[in-house]
XYZ file of C-alpha atoms in Angstrom:
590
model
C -45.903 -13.366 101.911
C -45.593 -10.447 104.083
C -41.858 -10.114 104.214
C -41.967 -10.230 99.590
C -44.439 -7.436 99.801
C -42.491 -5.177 101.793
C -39.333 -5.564 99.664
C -41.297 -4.632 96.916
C -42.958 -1.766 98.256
C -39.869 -0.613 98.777
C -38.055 -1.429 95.676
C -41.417 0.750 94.206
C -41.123 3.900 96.358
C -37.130 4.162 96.101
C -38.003 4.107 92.173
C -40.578 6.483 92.955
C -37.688 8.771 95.031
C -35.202 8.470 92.429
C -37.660 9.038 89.398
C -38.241 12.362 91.689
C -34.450 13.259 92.456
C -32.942 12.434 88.869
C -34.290 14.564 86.357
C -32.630 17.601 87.577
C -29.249 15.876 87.473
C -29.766 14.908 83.791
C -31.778 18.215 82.901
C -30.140 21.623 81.291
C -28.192 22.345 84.923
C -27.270 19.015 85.152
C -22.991 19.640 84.670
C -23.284 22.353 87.668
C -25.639 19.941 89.471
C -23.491 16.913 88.884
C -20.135 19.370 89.556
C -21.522 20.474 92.921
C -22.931 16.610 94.218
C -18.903 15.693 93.347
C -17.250 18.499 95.340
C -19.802 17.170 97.977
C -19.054 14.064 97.896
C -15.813 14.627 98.035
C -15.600 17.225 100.815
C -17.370 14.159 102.577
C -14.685 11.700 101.959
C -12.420 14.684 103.157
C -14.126 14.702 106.212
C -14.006 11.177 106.684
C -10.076 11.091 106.385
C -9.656 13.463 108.522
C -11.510 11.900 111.097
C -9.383 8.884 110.533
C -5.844 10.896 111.131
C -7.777 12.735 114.509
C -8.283 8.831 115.463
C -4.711 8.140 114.921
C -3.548 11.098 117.122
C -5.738 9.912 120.120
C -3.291 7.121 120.333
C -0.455 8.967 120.262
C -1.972 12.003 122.310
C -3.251 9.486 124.971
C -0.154 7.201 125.181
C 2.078 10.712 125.597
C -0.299 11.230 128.622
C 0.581 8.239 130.258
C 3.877 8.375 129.937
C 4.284 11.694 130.453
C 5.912 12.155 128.162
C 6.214 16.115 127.512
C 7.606 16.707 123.781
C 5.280 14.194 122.525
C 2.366 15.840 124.372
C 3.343 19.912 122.929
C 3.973 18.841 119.752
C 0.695 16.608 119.247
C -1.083 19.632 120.576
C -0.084 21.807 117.415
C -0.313 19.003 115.249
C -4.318 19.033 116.302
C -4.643 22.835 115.555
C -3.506 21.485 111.871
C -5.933 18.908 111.722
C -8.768 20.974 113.266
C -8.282 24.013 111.117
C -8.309 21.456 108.342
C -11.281 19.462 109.564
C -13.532 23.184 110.156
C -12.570 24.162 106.704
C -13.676 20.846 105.346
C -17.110 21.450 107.619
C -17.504 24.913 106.400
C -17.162 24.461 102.565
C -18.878 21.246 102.734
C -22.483 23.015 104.207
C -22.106 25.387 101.801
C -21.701 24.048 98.598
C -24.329 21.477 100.169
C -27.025 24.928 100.505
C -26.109 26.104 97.115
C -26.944 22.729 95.557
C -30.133 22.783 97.394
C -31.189 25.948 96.381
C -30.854 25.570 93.089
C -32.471 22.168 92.958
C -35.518 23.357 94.793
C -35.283 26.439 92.335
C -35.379 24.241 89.227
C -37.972 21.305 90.588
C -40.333 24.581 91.859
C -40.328 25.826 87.691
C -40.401 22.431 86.910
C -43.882 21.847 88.853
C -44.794 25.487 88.558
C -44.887 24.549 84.526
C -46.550 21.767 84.830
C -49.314 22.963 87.109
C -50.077 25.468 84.845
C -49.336 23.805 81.694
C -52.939 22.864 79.185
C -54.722 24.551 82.382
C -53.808 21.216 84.561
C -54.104 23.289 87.762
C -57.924 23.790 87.187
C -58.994 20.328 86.030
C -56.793 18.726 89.353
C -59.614 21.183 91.138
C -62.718 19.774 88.918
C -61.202 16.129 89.832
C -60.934 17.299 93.964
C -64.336 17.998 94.323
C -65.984 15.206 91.927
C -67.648 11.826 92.811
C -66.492 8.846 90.566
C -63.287 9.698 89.974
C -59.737 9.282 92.011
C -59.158 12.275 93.932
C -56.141 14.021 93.336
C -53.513 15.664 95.378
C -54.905 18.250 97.914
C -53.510 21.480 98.502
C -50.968 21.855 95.166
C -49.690 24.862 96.900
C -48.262 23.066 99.685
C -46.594 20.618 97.283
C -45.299 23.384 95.360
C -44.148 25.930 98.197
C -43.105 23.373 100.983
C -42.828 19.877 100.093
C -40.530 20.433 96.864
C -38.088 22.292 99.293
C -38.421 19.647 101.955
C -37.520 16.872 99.801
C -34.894 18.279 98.297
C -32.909 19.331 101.716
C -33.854 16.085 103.519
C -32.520 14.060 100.375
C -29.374 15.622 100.211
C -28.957 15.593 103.965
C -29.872 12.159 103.766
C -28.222 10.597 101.027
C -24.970 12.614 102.209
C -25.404 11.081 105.261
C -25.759 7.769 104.300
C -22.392 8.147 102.347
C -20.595 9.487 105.210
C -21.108 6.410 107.301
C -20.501 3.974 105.156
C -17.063 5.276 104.128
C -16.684 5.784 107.917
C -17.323 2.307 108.136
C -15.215 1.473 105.521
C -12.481 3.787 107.113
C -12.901 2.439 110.693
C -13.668 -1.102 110.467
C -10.071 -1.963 109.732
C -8.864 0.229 112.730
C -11.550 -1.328 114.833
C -10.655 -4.823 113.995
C -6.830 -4.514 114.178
C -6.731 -2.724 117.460
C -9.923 -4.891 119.105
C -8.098 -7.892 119.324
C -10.144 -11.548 119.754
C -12.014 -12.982 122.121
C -11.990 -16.338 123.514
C -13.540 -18.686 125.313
C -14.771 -22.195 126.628
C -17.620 -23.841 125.240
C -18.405 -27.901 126.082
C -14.759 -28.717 126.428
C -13.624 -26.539 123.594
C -11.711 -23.553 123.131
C -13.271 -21.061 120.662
C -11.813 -17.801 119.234
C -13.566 -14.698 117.913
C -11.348 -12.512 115.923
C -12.088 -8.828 115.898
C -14.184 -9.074 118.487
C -15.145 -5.614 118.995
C -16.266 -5.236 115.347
C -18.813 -7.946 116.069
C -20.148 -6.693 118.965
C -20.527 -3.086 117.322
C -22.559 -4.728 114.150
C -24.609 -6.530 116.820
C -25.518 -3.679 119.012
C -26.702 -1.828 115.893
C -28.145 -4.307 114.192
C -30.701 -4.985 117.299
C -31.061 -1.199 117.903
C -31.777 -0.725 114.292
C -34.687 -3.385 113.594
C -36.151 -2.450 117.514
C -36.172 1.321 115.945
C -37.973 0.512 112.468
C -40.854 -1.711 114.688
C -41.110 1.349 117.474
C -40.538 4.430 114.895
C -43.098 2.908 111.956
C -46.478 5.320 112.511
C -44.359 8.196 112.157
C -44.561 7.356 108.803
C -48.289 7.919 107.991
C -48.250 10.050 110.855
C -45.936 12.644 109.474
C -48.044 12.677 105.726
C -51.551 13.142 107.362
C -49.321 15.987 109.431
C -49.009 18.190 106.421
C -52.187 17.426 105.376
C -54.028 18.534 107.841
C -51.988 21.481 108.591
C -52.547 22.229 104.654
C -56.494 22.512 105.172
C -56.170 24.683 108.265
C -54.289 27.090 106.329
C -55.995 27.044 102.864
C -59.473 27.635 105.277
C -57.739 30.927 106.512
C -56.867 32.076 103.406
C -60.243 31.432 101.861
C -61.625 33.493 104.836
C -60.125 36.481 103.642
C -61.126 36.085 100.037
C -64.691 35.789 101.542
C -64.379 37.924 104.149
C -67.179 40.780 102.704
C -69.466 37.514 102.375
C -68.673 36.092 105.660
C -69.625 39.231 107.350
C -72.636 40.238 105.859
C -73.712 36.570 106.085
C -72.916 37.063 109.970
C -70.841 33.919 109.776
C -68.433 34.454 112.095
C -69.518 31.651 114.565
C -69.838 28.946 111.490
C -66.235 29.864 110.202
C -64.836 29.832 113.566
C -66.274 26.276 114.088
C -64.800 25.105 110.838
C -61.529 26.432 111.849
C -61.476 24.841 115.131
C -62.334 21.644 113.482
C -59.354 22.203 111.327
C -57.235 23.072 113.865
C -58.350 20.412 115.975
C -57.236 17.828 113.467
C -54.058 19.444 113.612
C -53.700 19.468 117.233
C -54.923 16.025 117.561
C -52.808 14.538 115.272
C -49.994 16.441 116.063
C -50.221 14.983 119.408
C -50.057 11.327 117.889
C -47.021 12.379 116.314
C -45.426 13.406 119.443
C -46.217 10.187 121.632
C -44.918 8.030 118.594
C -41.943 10.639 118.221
C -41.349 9.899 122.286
C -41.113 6.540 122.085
C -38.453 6.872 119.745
C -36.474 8.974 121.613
C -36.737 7.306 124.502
C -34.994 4.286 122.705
C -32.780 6.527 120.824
C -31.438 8.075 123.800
C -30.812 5.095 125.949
C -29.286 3.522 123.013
C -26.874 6.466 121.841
C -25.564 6.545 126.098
C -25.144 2.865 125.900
C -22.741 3.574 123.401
C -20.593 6.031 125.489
C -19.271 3.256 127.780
C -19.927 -0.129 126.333
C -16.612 0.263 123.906
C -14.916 1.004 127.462
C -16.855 -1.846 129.315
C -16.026 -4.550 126.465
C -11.858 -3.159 126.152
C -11.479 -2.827 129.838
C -9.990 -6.455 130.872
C -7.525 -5.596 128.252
C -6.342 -2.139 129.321
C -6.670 -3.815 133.618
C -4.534 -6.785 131.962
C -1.651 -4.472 130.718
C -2.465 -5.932 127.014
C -3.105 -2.046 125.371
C -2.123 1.243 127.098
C -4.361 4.295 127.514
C -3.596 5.114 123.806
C -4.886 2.263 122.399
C -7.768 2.478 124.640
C -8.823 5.706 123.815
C -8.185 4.667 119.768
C -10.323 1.686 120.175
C -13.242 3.590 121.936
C -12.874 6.268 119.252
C -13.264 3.493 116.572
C -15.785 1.776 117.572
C -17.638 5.081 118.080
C -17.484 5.756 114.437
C -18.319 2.395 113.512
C -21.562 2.474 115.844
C -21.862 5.452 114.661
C -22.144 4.673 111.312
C -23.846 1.411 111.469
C -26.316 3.326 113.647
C -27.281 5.523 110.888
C -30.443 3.956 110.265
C -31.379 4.230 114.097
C -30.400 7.818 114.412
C -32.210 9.109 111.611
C -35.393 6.939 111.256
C -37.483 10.212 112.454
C -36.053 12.299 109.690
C -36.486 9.119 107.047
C -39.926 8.925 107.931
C -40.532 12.662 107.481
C -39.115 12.378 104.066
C -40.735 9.419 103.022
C -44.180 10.877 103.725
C -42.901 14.273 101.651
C -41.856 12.047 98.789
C -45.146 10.074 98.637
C -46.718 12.978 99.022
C -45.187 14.919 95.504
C -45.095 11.326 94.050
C -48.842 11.329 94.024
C -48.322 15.137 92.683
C -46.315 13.502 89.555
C -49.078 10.759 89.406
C -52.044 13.496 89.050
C -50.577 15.134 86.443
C -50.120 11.935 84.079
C -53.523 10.929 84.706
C -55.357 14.382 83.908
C -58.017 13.517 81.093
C -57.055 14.668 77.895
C -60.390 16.001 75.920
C -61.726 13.426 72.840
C -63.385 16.664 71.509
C -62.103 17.425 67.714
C -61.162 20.880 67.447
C -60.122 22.093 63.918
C -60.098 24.873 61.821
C -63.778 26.489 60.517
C -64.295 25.134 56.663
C -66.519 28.181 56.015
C -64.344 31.680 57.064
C -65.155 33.213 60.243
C -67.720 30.457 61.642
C -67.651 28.522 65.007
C -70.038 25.227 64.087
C -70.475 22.829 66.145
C -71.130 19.498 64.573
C -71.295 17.407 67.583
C -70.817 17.733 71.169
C -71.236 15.998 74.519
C -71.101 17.682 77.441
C -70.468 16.107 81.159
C -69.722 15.861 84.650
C -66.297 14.644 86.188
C -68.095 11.808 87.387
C -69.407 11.019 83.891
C -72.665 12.094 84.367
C -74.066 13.511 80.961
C -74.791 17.260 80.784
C -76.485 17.784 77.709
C -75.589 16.949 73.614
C -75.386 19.696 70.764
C -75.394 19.289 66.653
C -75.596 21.466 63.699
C -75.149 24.625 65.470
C -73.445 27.897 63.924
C -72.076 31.143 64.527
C -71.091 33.687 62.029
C -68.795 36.793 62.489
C -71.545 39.447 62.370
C -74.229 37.329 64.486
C -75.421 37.682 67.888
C -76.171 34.375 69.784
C -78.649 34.287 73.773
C -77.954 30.802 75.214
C -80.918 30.128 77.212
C -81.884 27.212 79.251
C -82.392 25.963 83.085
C -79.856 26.985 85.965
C -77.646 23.644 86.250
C -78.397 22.649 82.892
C -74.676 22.960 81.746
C -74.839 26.611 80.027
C -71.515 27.758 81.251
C -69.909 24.352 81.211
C -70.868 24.940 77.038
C -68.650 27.949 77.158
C -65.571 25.930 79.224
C -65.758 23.308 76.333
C -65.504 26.118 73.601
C -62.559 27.895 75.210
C -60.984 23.965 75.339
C -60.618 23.798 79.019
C -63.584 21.235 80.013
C -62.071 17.863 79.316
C -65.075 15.764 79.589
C -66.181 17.019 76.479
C -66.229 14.747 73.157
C -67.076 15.581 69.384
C -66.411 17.768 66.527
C -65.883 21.761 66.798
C -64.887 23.339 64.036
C -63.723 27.092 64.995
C -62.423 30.448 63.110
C -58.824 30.815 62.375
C -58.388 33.639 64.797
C -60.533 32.249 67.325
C -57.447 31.523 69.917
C -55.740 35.040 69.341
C -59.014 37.259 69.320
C -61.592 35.546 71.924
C -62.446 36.487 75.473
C -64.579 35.003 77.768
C -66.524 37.215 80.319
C -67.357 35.288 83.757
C -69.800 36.043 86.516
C -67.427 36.584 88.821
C -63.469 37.786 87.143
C -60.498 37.481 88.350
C -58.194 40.675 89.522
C -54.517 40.181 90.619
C -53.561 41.807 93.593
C -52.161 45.067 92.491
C -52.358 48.091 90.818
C -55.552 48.549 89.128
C -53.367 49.215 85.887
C -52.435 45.595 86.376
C -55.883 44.323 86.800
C -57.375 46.129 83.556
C -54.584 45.190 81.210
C -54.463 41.464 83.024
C -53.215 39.003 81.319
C -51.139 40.857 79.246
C -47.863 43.493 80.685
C -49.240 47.172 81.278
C -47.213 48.884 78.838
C -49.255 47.582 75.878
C -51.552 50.224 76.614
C -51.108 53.915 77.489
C -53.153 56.104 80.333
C -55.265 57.312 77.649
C -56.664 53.980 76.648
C -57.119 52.652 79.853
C -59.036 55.796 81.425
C -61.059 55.414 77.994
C -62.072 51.579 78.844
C -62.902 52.675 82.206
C -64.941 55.681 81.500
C -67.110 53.359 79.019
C -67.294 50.383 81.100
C -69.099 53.461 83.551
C -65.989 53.758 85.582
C -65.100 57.074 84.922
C -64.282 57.609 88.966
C -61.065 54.976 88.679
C -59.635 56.918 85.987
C -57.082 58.474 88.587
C -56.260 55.671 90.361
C -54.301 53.685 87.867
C -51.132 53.172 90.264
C -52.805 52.184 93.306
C -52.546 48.977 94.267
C -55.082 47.147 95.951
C -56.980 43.663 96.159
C -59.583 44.854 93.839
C -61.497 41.716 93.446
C -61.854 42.976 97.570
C -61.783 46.418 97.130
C -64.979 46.668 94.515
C -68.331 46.454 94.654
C -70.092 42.756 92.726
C -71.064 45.488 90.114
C -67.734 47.137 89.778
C -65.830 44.144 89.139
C -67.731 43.369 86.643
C -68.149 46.636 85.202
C -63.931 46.712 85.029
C -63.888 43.269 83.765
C -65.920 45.003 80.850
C -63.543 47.450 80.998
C -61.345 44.696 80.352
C -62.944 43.724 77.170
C -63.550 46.941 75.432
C -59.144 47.466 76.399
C -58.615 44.585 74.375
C -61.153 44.362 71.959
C -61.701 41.390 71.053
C -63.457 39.320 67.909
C -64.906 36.771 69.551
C -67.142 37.809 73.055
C -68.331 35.370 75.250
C -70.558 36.914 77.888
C -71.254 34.570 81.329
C -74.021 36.507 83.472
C -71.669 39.338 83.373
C -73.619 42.218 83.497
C -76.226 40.087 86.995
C -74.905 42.728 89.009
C -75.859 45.225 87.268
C -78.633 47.645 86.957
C -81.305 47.984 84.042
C -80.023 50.737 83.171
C -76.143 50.056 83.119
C -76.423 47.147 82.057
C -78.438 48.555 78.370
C -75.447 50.959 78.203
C -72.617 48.102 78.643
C -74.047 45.704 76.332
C -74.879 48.354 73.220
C -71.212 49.585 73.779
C -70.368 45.452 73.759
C -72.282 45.136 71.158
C -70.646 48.144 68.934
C -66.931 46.843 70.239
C -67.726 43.564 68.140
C -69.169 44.822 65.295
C -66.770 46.976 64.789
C -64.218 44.334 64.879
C -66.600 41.960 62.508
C -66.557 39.831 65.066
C -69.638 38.451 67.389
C -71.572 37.979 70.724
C -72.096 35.033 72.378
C -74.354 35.628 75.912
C -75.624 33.556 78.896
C -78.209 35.465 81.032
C -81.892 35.459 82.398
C -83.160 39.308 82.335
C -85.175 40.153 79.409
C -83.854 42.908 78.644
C -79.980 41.373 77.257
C -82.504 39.216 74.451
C -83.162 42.661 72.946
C -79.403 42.642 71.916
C -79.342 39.131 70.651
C -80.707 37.837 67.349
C -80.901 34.382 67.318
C -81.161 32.239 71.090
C -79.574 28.599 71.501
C -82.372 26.772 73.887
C -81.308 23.903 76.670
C -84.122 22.016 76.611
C -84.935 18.339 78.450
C -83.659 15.756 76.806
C -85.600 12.825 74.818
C -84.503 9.877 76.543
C -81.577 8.899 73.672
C -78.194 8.333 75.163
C -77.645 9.553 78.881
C -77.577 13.447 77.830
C -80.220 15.000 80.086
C -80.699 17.989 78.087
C -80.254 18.901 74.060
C -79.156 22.720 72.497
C -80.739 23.520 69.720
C -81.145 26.875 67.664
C -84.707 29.130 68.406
């Protein structure tokens, strides 16, 4: 049974590898891909023949020796320069058409994931899905799967694969050599004679085959070993990072003791696992080693009675060692590069389960279609919840018109925000009917707590998403003087981390800025104005509150002070729910 299930698993993950490796070979690149794998290949076959004529001149080199014979010994000399020069150029060509191929693979699988990750906003509901009970957690750390694993697999599958080929057209190449020159072996065995023909080749597939299967059993944890490597190494880093995005918070919050315990933690995973690596990694080499010395002499220590005998001169010695150096060589493939195989493995399970997060992202049951009645967002029917399935709350029958002003009000947890993540069609555990204007897409914008700045010029981060020339100086100094900026207006071009650099209420006072840049239809306020004063906050939302009017457009707001329900006229209200279905709470209009 056990034996079955092993073949299998690995008839799965070499399906797995090559359902990773192909698609760039058959993609839009795939006649320069598939051009530079030939030249490759056939720099390797290249290789491999000219290995086979250096082989050849060992006898001859070898034999002129002992015979001292001079001519022979001169002119073989400048026949190797020819073969050398040949051989480097081979060597030379061959690493770098194998770098360019890599390159542009990892250059077209990187856009490749890069699209995908950001593709019907698949890099923020793999983030929902990390950090949620109930469901199958998906791949940690994207970025590392992105940056590093993507160019890891596809240099140590090229080196790999290219590898593989080479020995097993240098045993195809040397075998013959090996088997010719080796001679047979005979012997005596209860009172009859037996013969072993191509003796040598025997005894080269049976040294390998041994060192091979005692290398699989001693080399195996490096496996799982290697994948919860760049795991852990993954967490230590993202930690660091996140403590410079925090690092105002962290501070003030006098954290530095808690952070540098969590970090130690981290990095104590890393070390400790590390140090698994390299006793299992030891091991290895200590069998590696012996076995690849072995080597040296036993082609030598199995020919010798021949060469003592007189059967083979030094020549033939020196050819038959050579051969059944290659031949080890190549049947030791497995052997030699079982540390690098199970470094790769763990980096191909490890975007495998990448690719498998992707197709299993949860595609929203909630109906979106165009409004029957011009410029209304109704919502018909709608059920709201958790990753984990847990019901939020359940809406009906509400509307908005262009011209209205709407306060959602309601508990803190209740699901007020989550409302606004199903409207904008990014929460995809949301199910019913939405029926929304025809410009809805093109002219909404959704104002969070907390924005989001690039890092950059703060020309960047007002105009954000869209390029910086679509508005002039003039505009933007406008947007920041209402937003009650008026003291960034001459620092356009400097770039900074702003989401750093400002103040809780300046950030949100330039992601206002933001909005009355862009000027949108459609406002969706989030506890945007919390940081805030009274006072500021009055002045943002009447200029808000002018910005849509103007554009006939309307305001949609989640917040607690008293003061924003001046500037609303009609209030959605979260309130407990009745006990029908699982929806804990139910919206309904005040």
């Amino acid at each position: 049974m056990t034996s079955p299930t092993k073949f299998q698993n690995f008839r799965a993950f070499l399906r797995k590898a090559l359902a990773l490796a192909l698609p760039y070979f058959n993609s839009d690149q795939k006649w320069k891909a598939r051009g530079l794998l030939a030249a490759i290949v056939a720099l390797n076959l290249g290789a491999v023949y000219m290995l086979v004529l250096i082989n050849d001149w060992n006898r001859v080199f070898y034999d002129a020796l002992q015979n001292k014979d001079q001519a022979t010994f001169w002119r073989e000399l400048g026949r190797f320069t020819y073969l050398a020069f040949g051989f480097i150029i081979i060597a030379v060509y061959r690493f770098y058409l194998r770098q360019v191929l890599e390159m542009r693979w990892r250059a077209w699988m990187t856009t490749h994931y890069l699209d995908r990750w950001l593709a019907n906003k698949a890099f923020y509901q793999l983030e929902l899905n990390r950090f949620s009970k109930g469901v199958d957690a998906p791949p940690d750390n994207p970025d590392q799967r992105i940056a590093e694993d993507v160019n890891s697999f596809t240099s140590a599958t090229l080196g790999l694969s290219m590898g593989l080929l080479n020995a097993v057209v240098t045993l195809a190449s040397f075998i013959g050599i090996l088997w010719t020159l080796s001679g047979s072996f005979s012997f005596d065995f209860q009172g009859s004679s037996h013969t072993i023909p191509g003796f040598m080749v025997w005894m080269a597939v049976l040294y390998c085959a041994v060192g091979s299967v005692l290398a699989h059993y001693i080399g195996r944890p490096q496996i799982q070993l290697n994948f919860q490597q760049q795991r852990v190494e993954a967490n230590f880093r993202n930690h660091l990072v996140r403590m410079r995005e925090y690092s105002e918070s962290i501070a003030l919050d006098r954290g530095e003791p808690v952070e540098r315990q969590f970090l130690g933690d981290r990095f104590g995973a890393v070390l400790g696992n590390y140090w698994q690596l390299i006793k299992a990694q030891k091991r290895l080499i200590w069998f590696t080693t012996g076995f690849g010395q072995a080597a040296t002499v036993f082609p030598f220590i199995v020919a010798a009675p021949r060469f003592f005998s007189g059967a083979i001169q030094l020549g033939e010695l020196m050819q038959i060692a050579s051969a059944f150096d290659r031949v080890q060589g190549a049947l030791s493939w497995f052997v030699d590069n079982y540390d690098s195989l199970a470094a790769w493995r763990a980096t191909t399970d490890r975007l495998t389960s990448f690719e498998e997060s992707f197709q299993a992202l949860q595609k929203a049951p909630l109906e979106t279609t165009e409004a029957t009645v011009p410029d209304t967002l109704q919502i018909d029917q709608m059920d709201l919840a958790l990753p984990g399935g847990v019901a939020l709350f359940s809406a009906h029958g509400l509307r908005l018109q262009a011209g209205e002003s709407v306060l959602i009000k309601g508990p803190s947890g209740s699901g007020k925000s989550t409302l606004f993540r199903a409207l904008a069609g990014i929460w995809p555990w949301a199910r019913g009917k939405l029926q929304r204007p025809a410009d809805f897409d093109q002219r909404v914008m959704f104002l969070p707590q907390r924005p989001y700045f690039p890092v950059g010029s703060l020309r960047q981060a007002l105009a954000y998403p869209e390029p910086v020339n679509h508005y002039g100086d003039q505009q933007l100094k406008q947007a920041l003087t209402d937003a009650l900026l008026p003291h960034l207006s001459t620092r356009l071009d400097d770039d900074d981390s702003w989401g750093q650099k400002l103040s809780g209420g300046e950030q949100q006072r330039l992601a206002i800025a933001r909005a009355l840049l862009k000027q949108p239809r459609w406002l969706f306020v989030d506890e945007a104005t919390s940081a805030l004063d009274e006072a500021a906050e009055r002045t943002v939302y009447e200029r808000l509150q002018a910005l849509v009017k103007s554009q006939n457009g309307a305001l949609v707001s989640i917040a607690h002070r008293p003061g924003v329900a001046a500037f609303h006229a009609t209030q959605w209200v979260l309130t407990p729910g009745t006990g029908e279905g699982d929806a804990r709470f139910r919206m309904s209009a005040a």
